[in-house]
Tab-separated table of C-alpha atoms in Angstrom:
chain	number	residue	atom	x	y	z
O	923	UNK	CA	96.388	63.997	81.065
O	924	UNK	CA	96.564	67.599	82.098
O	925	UNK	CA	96.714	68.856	78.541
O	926	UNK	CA	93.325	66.922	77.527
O	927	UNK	CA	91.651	68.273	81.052
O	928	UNK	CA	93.033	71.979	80.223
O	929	UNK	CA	91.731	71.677	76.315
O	930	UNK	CA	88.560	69.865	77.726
O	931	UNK	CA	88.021	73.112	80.504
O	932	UNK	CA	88.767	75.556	77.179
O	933	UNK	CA	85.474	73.817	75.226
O	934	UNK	CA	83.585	73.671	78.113
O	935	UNK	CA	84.059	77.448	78.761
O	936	UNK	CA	83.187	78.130	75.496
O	937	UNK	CA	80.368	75.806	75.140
O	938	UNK	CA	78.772	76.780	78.700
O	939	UNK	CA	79.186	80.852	77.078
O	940	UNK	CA	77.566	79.637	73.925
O	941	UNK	CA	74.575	77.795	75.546
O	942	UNK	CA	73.926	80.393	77.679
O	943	UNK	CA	73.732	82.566	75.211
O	944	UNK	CA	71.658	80.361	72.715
O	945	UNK	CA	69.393	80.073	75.666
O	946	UNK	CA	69.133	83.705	76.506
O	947	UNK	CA	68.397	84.905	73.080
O	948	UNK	CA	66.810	82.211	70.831
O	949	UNK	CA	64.996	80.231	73.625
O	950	UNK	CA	64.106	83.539	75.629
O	951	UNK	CA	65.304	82.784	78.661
O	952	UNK	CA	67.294	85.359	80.404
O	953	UNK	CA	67.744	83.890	83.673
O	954	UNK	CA	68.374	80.303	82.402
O	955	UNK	CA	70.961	81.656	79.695
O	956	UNK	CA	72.582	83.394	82.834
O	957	UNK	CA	72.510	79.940	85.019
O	958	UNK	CA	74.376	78.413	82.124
O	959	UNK	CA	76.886	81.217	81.997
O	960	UNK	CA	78.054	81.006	85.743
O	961	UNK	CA	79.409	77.851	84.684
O	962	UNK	CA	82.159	79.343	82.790
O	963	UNK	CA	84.039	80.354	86.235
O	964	UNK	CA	82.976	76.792	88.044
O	965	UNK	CA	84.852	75.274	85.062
O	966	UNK	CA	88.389	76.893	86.179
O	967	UNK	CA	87.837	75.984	89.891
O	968	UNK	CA	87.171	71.997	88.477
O	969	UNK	CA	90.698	73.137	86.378
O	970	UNK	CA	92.373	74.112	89.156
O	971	UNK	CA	91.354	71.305	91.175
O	972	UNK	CA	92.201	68.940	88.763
O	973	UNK	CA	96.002	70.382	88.317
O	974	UNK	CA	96.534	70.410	92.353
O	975	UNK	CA	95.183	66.785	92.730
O	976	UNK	CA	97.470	65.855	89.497
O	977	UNK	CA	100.424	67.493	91.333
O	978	UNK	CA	99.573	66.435	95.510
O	979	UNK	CA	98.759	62.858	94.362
O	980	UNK	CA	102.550	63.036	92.946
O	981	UNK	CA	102.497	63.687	89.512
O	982	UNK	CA	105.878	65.767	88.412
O	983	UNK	CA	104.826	69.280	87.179
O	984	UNK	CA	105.456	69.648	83.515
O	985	UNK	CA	104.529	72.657	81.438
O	986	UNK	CA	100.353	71.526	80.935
O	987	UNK	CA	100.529	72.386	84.716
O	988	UNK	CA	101.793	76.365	83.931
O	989	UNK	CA	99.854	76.373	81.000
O	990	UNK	CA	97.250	75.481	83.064
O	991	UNK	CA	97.950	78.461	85.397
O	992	UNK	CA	97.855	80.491	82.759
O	993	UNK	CA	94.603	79.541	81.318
O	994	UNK	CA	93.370	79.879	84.649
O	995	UNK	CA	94.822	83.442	85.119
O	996	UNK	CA	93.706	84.486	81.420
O	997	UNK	CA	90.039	83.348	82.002
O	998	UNK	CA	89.811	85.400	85.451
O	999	UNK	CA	91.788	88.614	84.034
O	1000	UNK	CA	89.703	88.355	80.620
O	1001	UNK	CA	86.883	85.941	81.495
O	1002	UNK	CA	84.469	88.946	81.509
O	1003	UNK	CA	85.385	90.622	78.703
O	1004	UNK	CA	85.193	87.655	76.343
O	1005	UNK	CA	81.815	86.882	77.906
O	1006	UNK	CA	80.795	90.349	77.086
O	1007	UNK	CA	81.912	89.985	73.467
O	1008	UNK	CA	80.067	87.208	72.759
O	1009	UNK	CA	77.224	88.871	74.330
O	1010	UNK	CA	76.957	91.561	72.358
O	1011	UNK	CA	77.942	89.657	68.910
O	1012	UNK	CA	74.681	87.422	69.963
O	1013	UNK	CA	72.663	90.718	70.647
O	1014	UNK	CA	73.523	92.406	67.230
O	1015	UNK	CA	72.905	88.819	65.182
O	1016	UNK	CA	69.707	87.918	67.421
O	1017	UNK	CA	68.340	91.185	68.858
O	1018	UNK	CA	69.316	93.198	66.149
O	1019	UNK	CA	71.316	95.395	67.919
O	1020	UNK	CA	73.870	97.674	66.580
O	1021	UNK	CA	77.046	96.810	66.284
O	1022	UNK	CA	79.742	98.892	68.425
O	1023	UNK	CA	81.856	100.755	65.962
O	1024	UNK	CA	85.850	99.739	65.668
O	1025	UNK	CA	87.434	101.726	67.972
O	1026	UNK	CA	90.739	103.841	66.582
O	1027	UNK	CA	93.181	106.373	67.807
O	1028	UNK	CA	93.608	106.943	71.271
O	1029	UNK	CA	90.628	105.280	72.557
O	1030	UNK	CA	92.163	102.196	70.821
O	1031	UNK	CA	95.468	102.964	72.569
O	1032	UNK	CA	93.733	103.554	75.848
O	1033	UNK	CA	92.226	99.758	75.303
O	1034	UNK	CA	95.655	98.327	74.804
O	1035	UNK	CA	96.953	99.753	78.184
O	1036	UNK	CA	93.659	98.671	79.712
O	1037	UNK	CA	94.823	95.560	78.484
O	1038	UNK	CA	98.091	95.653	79.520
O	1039	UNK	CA	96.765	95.309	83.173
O	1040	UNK	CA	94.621	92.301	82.335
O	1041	UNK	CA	97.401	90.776	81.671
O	1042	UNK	CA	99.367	91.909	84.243
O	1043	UNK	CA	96.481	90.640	86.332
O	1044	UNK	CA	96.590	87.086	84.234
O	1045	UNK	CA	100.029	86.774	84.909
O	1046	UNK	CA	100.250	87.442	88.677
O	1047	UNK	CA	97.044	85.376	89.441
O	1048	UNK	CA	99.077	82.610	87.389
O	1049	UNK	CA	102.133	82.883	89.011
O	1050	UNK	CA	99.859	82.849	92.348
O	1051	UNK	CA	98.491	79.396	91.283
O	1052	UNK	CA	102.109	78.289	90.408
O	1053	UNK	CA	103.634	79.749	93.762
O	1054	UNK	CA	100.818	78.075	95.900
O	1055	UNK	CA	100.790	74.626	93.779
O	1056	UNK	CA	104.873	74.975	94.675
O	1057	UNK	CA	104.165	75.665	98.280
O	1058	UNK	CA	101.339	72.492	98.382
O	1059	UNK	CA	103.746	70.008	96.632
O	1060	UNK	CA	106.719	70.600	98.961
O	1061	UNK	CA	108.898	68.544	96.689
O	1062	UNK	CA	111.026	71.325	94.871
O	1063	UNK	CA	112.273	68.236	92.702
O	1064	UNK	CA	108.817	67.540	91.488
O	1065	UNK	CA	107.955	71.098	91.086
O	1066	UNK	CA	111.320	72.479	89.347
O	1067	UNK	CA	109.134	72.791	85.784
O	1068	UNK	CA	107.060	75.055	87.180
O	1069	UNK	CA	109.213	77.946	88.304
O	1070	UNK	CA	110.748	77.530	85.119
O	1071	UNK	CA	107.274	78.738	83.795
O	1072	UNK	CA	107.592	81.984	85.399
O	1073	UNK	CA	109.824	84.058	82.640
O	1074	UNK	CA	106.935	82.927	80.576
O	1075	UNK	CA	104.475	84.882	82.395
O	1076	UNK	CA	106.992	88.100	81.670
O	1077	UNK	CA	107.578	87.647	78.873
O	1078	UNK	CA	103.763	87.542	77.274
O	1079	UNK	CA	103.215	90.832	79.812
O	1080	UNK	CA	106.110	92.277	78.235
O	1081	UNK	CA	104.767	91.083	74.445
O	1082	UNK	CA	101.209	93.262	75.333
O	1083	UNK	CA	103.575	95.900	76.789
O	1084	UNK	CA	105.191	96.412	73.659
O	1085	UNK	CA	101.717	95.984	71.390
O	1086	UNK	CA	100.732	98.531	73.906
O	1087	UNK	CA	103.943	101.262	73.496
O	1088	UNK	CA	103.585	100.592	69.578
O	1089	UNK	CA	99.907	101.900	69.597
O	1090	UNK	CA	100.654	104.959	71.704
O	1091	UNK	CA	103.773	105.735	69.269
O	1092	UNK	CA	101.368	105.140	66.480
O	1093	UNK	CA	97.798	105.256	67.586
O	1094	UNK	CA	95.753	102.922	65.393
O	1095	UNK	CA	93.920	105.606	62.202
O	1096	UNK	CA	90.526	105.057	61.673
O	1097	UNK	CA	90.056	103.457	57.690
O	1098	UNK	CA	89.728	105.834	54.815
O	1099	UNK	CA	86.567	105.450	53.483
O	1100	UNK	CA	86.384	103.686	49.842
O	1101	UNK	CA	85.498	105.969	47.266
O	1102	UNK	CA	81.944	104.522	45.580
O	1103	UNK	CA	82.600	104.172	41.633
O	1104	UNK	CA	79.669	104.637	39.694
């Protein structure tokens, strides 16, 4: 049940980004597209409320309940940044705005440690939701597949860390330009 309420919340984000969008830049209305995109954050609150009802009403934790942590964590740490993508990809294909060039070498290496944080950030507001939904259940029996969700969290910071160490061995080159045959 979890599962289906965390792939539900996943659509919904993406559909209330989408809308909001579609309503800002095809309908032409700015503050209406931005109504529609403050829903994206309600939707992990009805998430999170969801999982801690699920778990308080007596439901043993399985892994849908870290995963919904995680989701949770991901959305806050990256939430903004996702919406701002989509933003501008709407901008350039409505607006006809230009596209932001590719970024390479160490600005592209700076963006992976940025990154790095976010998901430091995901992973410590997840294992904040995990902790507290641990602390709210009280039934360490009920909650044991939880804290096994925890090396989890490390070990997808640790996966970014190294993405992030590879990039500032070898910083990403910008591509060689195609020669035009004529």
């Amino acid at each position: 049940m979890i599962l289906l309420a965390i792939i539900a919340c996943e659509v919904g984000f993406w559909v209330a980004i989408i809308a909001g969008l579609l309503v800002r830049y095809v309908a032409r209305k700015p503050r209406s597209g931005a109504a529609l995109l403050i829903a994206a954050p309600v939707i992990d609150v009805v998430l999170l409320i969801l999982v801690a009802t699920d778990l308080i009403g007596g439901a043993t934790a399985s892994w849908h309940h870290g995963l919904a942590a995680l989701y949770i964590g991901i959305s806050v740490a990256y939430g903004h940044r996702m919406i701002a993508w989509a933003d501008r990809a709407f901008a350039v294909r409505f607006r006809g705005a230009s596209p932001r060039p590719r970024v390479t070498g160490w600005a592209y290496t700076r963006k992976c440690w940025i990154d790095v944080l976010r998901t430091l950030l995901a992973a410590v507001i997840a294992a904040g939701i995990i902790l507290g939904l641990t602390l709210a259940v009280d039934a360490p029996a009920r909650t044991e597949e939880l804290q096994g969700f925890l090396p989890v969290l490390g070990l997808i910071v640790a996966i970014d860390l190294l993405w992030a160490v590879s990039y500032t061995l070898w910083p990403k080159k910008a591509p060689t330009p195609t020669p035009v045959r004529g």
